[in-house]
Coordinates of C-alpha atoms and ligand atoms in Angstrom, one line a residue:
M1 CA 9.8 19.0 17.5
R2 CA 12.1 18.4 14.6
R3 CA 10.5 18.8 11.2
E4 CA 12.0 18.0 8.0
R5 CA 10.9 17.8 4.5
E6 CA 12.5 15.6 1.9
E7 CA 11.7 14.8 -1.6
Y8 CA 12.5 12.3 -4.2
F9 CA 11.6 11.8 -7.7
L10 CA 9.8 8.9 -9.2
A11 CA 10.5 8.3 -12.9
F12 CA 7.7 6.5 -14.7
S13 CA 7.2 5.6 -18.2
R14 CA 4.3 6.0 -20.5
A15 CA 4.1 4.0 -23.7
G16 CA 7.5 2.6 -23.0
A17 CA 9.4 5.9 -22.8
V18 CA 10.4 7.8 -19.7
S19 CA 8.4 10.9 -20.3
E20 CA 7.5 12.4 -17.0
Y21 CA 8.8 12.8 -13.5
L22 CA 6.5 12.8 -10.6
K23 CA 7.4 14.2 -7.2
F24 CA 6.4 12.2 -4.1
T25 CA 6.8 14.3 -1.1
Y26 CA 6.8 13.1 2.5
E27 CA 6.9 15.3 5.5
N28 CA 8.0 14.0 8.9
A29 CA 5.9 15.3 11.8
G30 CA 8.7 14.3 14.1
S31 CA 7.4 12.1 16.9
E32 CA 8.6 8.5 17.4
L33 CA 6.0 5.8 17.3
T34 CA 5.0 4.0 20.4
P35 CA 3.8 0.4 20.2
F36 CA 0.3 0.6 18.7
A37 CA -2.7 -1.6 18.8
G38 CA -2.5 -4.0 16.0
L39 CA 1.3 -4.3 15.8
V40 CA 1.3 -7.9 17.1
K41 CA -1.4 -8.9 14.5
L42 CA 0.5 -7.0 11.8
N43 CA 3.6 -9.0 12.5
A44 CA 1.7 -12.3 12.5
C45 CA 0.2 -11.5 9.1
R46 CA 3.5 -10.3 7.8
R47 CA 5.1 -13.5 8.8
K48 CA 2.6 -15.5 6.8
L49 CA 3.1 -13.3 3.7
L50 CA 6.9 -13.5 4.0
D51 CA 6.6 -17.4 4.2
L52 CA 4.6 -17.3 1.0
Q53 CA 7.1 -14.8 -0.6
L54 CA 4.2 -12.4 -1.3
I55 CA 6.2 -9.7 0.4
G56 CA 10.0 -9.6 0.9
V57 CA 13.1 -8.6 -1.0
D58 CA 13.6 -9.2 -4.7
R59 CA 16.8 -10.4 -6.4
K60 CA 18.0 -6.8 -6.7
G61 CA 17.6 -6.3 -3.0
V62 CA 14.6 -4.1 -3.3
S63 CA 11.8 -4.6 -0.8
F64 CA 8.3 -5.2 -2.1
G65 CA 4.9 -5.3 -0.5
N66 CA 3.5 -3.4 2.4
L67 CA 0.7 -3.7 5.0
S68 CA -1.3 -1.1 6.8
V69 CA -4.0 -0.8 9.5
R70 CA -6.4 2.0 10.1
D71 CA -5.9 4.0 13.3
G72 CA -9.3 3.5 15.0
A73 CA -12.1 5.4 13.3
T74 CA -9.8 8.0 11.8
N75 CA -8.4 8.3 8.2
S76 CA -4.9 8.0 9.6
F77 CA -3.1 4.6 9.3
Y78 CA 0.0 2.7 10.3
I79 CA 2.0 1.4 7.4
T80 CA 5.1 -0.7 7.2
G81 CA 8.1 1.5 6.4
S82 CA 9.9 1.3 3.1
A83 CA 12.9 -1.0 2.7
T84 CA 11.7 -3.3 5.6
G85 CA 11.1 -6.3 3.4
A86 CA 14.0 -8.3 5.0
V87 CA 13.0 -7.5 8.6
P88 CA 11.3 -10.6 10.1
E89 CA 9.7 -8.8 13.0
L90 CA 8.8 -5.1 12.8
K91 CA 9.2 -2.8 15.7
P92 CA 7.3 0.6 15.9
A93 CA 10.4 2.2 14.5
D94 CA 10.0 0.2 11.3
C95 CA 6.5 1.6 10.8
A96 CA 5.1 5.0 10.0
R97 CA 1.8 6.6 10.9
V98 CA 0.4 8.5 8.0
V99 CA -1.6 11.3 9.5
S100 CA -2.6 13.3 6.4
Y101 CA -2.2 13.3 2.7
N102 CA -3.0 15.1 -0.5
F103 CA -3.6 13.1 -3.6
E104 CA -3.3 16.1 -6.0
E105 CA 0.1 17.0 -4.6
N106 CA 1.2 13.4 -4.0
W107 CA 2.1 14.4 -0.5
V108 CA 1.9 12.6 2.8
R109 CA 2.6 13.7 6.4
Y110 CA 3.7 11.0 8.8
E111 CA 4.9 10.3 12.3
G112 CA 7.7 7.9 13.2
T113 CA 11.3 7.2 12.1
A114 CA 10.6 4.9 9.1
I115 CA 9.8 6.4 5.8
P116 CA 6.4 5.6 4.4
S117 CA 6.3 3.9 1.1
S118 CA 5.3 5.8 -2.0
E119 CA 2.6 3.2 -2.2
S120 CA 1.0 4.8 0.9
M121 CA -1.1 6.8 -1.5
T122 CA -2.8 3.6 -2.7
H123 CA -3.5 2.5 0.8
A124 CA -4.9 6.0 1.6
A125 CA -7.2 5.8 -1.4
V126 CA -8.7 2.6 -0.1
Y127 CA -9.3 4.0 3.4
A128 CA -10.8 7.2 1.9
S129 CA -13.1 5.1 -0.3
D130 CA -14.6 2.8 2.3
V131 CA -14.9 3.6 6.0
K132 CA -15.4 0.0 6.8
V133 CA -11.9 -0.9 5.6
G134 CA -9.6 -1.4 8.6
A135 CA -6.6 -3.0 6.9
V136 CA -4.9 -3.2 3.5
I137 CA -2.3 -5.6 2.1
H138 CA -0.2 -4.8 -1.0
C139 CA 1.7 -7.8 -2.2
H140 CA 3.4 -9.1 -5.3
D141 CA 2.2 -12.3 -6.9
S142 CA 2.9 -12.7 -10.6
Q143 CA 0.7 -15.8 -11.1
L144 CA -2.3 -14.3 -9.3
W145 CA -1.7 -11.0 -11.0
A146 CA -1.9 -12.7 -14.4
A147 CA -4.9 -14.8 -13.5
L148 CA -6.9 -11.8 -12.1
L149 CA -5.8 -9.2 -14.6
N150 CA -9.0 -7.7 -16.1
H151 CA -11.1 -10.4 -14.5
A152 CA -11.1 -8.8 -11.1
P153 CA -11.2 -4.9 -10.8
T154 CA -8.0 -3.7 -12.4
T155 CA -6.4 -0.2 -12.4
S156 CA -5.4 1.1 -15.8
K157 CA -2.2 -0.3 -17.3
A158 CA -1.1 3.3 -18.1
V159 CA -1.1 4.2 -14.4
E160 CA 2.1 3.5 -12.3
Y161 CA 2.1 3.0 -8.5
G162 CA 2.9 5.9 -6.3
T163 CA 1.2 8.5 -8.6
P164 CA -1.8 10.7 -8.0
E165 CA -3.4 8.9 -11.0
M166 CA -3.2 5.6 -9.1
A167 CA -5.0 7.1 -6.1
H168 CA -7.7 8.3 -8.5
E169 CA -7.9 5.0 -10.2
V170 CA -8.4 3.2 -6.9
M171 CA -11.2 5.6 -5.9
H172 CA -12.8 5.2 -9.4
L173 CA -12.8 1.3 -8.9
F174 CA -14.8 1.8 -5.7
K175 CA -17.4 3.8 -7.7
S176 CA -17.5 1.8 -10.8
T177 CA -16.9 -1.9 -9.9
D178 CA -17.9 -4.4 -7.2
V179 CA -14.4 -4.1 -5.5
Q180 CA -16.1 -3.3 -2.2
H181 CA -17.6 -6.8 -2.3
G182 CA -14.6 -8.8 -3.7
K183 CA -12.1 -6.8 -1.6
I184 CA -9.2 -7.3 -4.0
F185 CA -7.9 -5.5 -7.1
V186 CA -5.1 -5.7 -9.5
M187 CA -2.6 -2.9 -10.3
G188 CA -2.6 -3.2 -14.1
G189 CA 0.5 -1.0 -14.5
H190 CA 2.5 -2.5 -11.6
G191 CA 3.5 -6.0 -12.6
G192 CA 2.6 -8.5 -9.9
G193 CA 0.9 -5.8 -7.8
I194 CA -2.2 -7.0 -5.9
V195 CA -4.2 -5.1 -3.2
A196 CA -6.5 -7.0 -0.8
F197 CA -8.3 -5.4 2.0
G198 CA -10.9 -6.0 4.8
R199 CA -12.2 -4.9 8.1
D200 CA -8.9 -6.3 9.6
L201 CA -5.7 -8.0 8.4
E202 CA -7.2 -11.5 9.0
E203 CA -10.0 -10.7 6.5
A204 CA -7.6 -9.1 3.9
F205 CA -5.3 -12.2 4.2
A206 CA -8.2 -14.6 3.9
V207 CA -9.4 -12.8 0.7
L208 CA -5.9 -13.2 -0.8
I209 CA -5.5 -16.9 0.1
H210 CA -9.0 -17.6 -1.1
E211 CA -8.2 -16.0 -4.5
R212 CA -4.9 -17.9 -4.8
Q213 CA -6.7 -21.2 -4.1
R214 CA -9.4 -20.4 -6.6
R215 CA -7.3 -19.0 -9.4
I216 CA -3.9 -20.6 -9.4
Ligands
ZN301 ZN1 4.3 -3.0 -5.2

């Protein structure tokens, strides 16, 4: 089994100045993904999100938004691979299965040929916080973001996505707010960043649409 370890660096700013570099490490466990239960529903949900431009590719050609589904009753999950925003229909090769992670070390281990997003840690924190969550949607919606900011559970503005601090912020929301009930939160330090979740993708999507209809 081929194993490889790659690293890249995320620069993030605090108080307007790039002051710290954080290392997100992902380690490939080698195996290719076979079609998994939930891929058809994942594509159906993705199509709706693409139509609404809540996920996709921005003007600079950078993909945004990602979806994941828990693998049965485990803490592993399937997540859309990074840089897949322009792909209309995902194949197993466009997804990664995150099999373990470490928040402190900002490290994930995954199976598959696609690279998991650094936002995988945010998804992992949701699954780790509530065993009833079966699916997570991270999308970008600047209007909904502005409407929900500090009205719905919101992660600290000082915390960037893809950092150990974000994972801790998410877990803190589950302990200190009613996020488990509302099933949606705002990433205060990640402009436009919204996370909705539910027992499955249908529920997570319904939460998102309900909030859009109510707030914007
Ligand atoms: Zn994002």
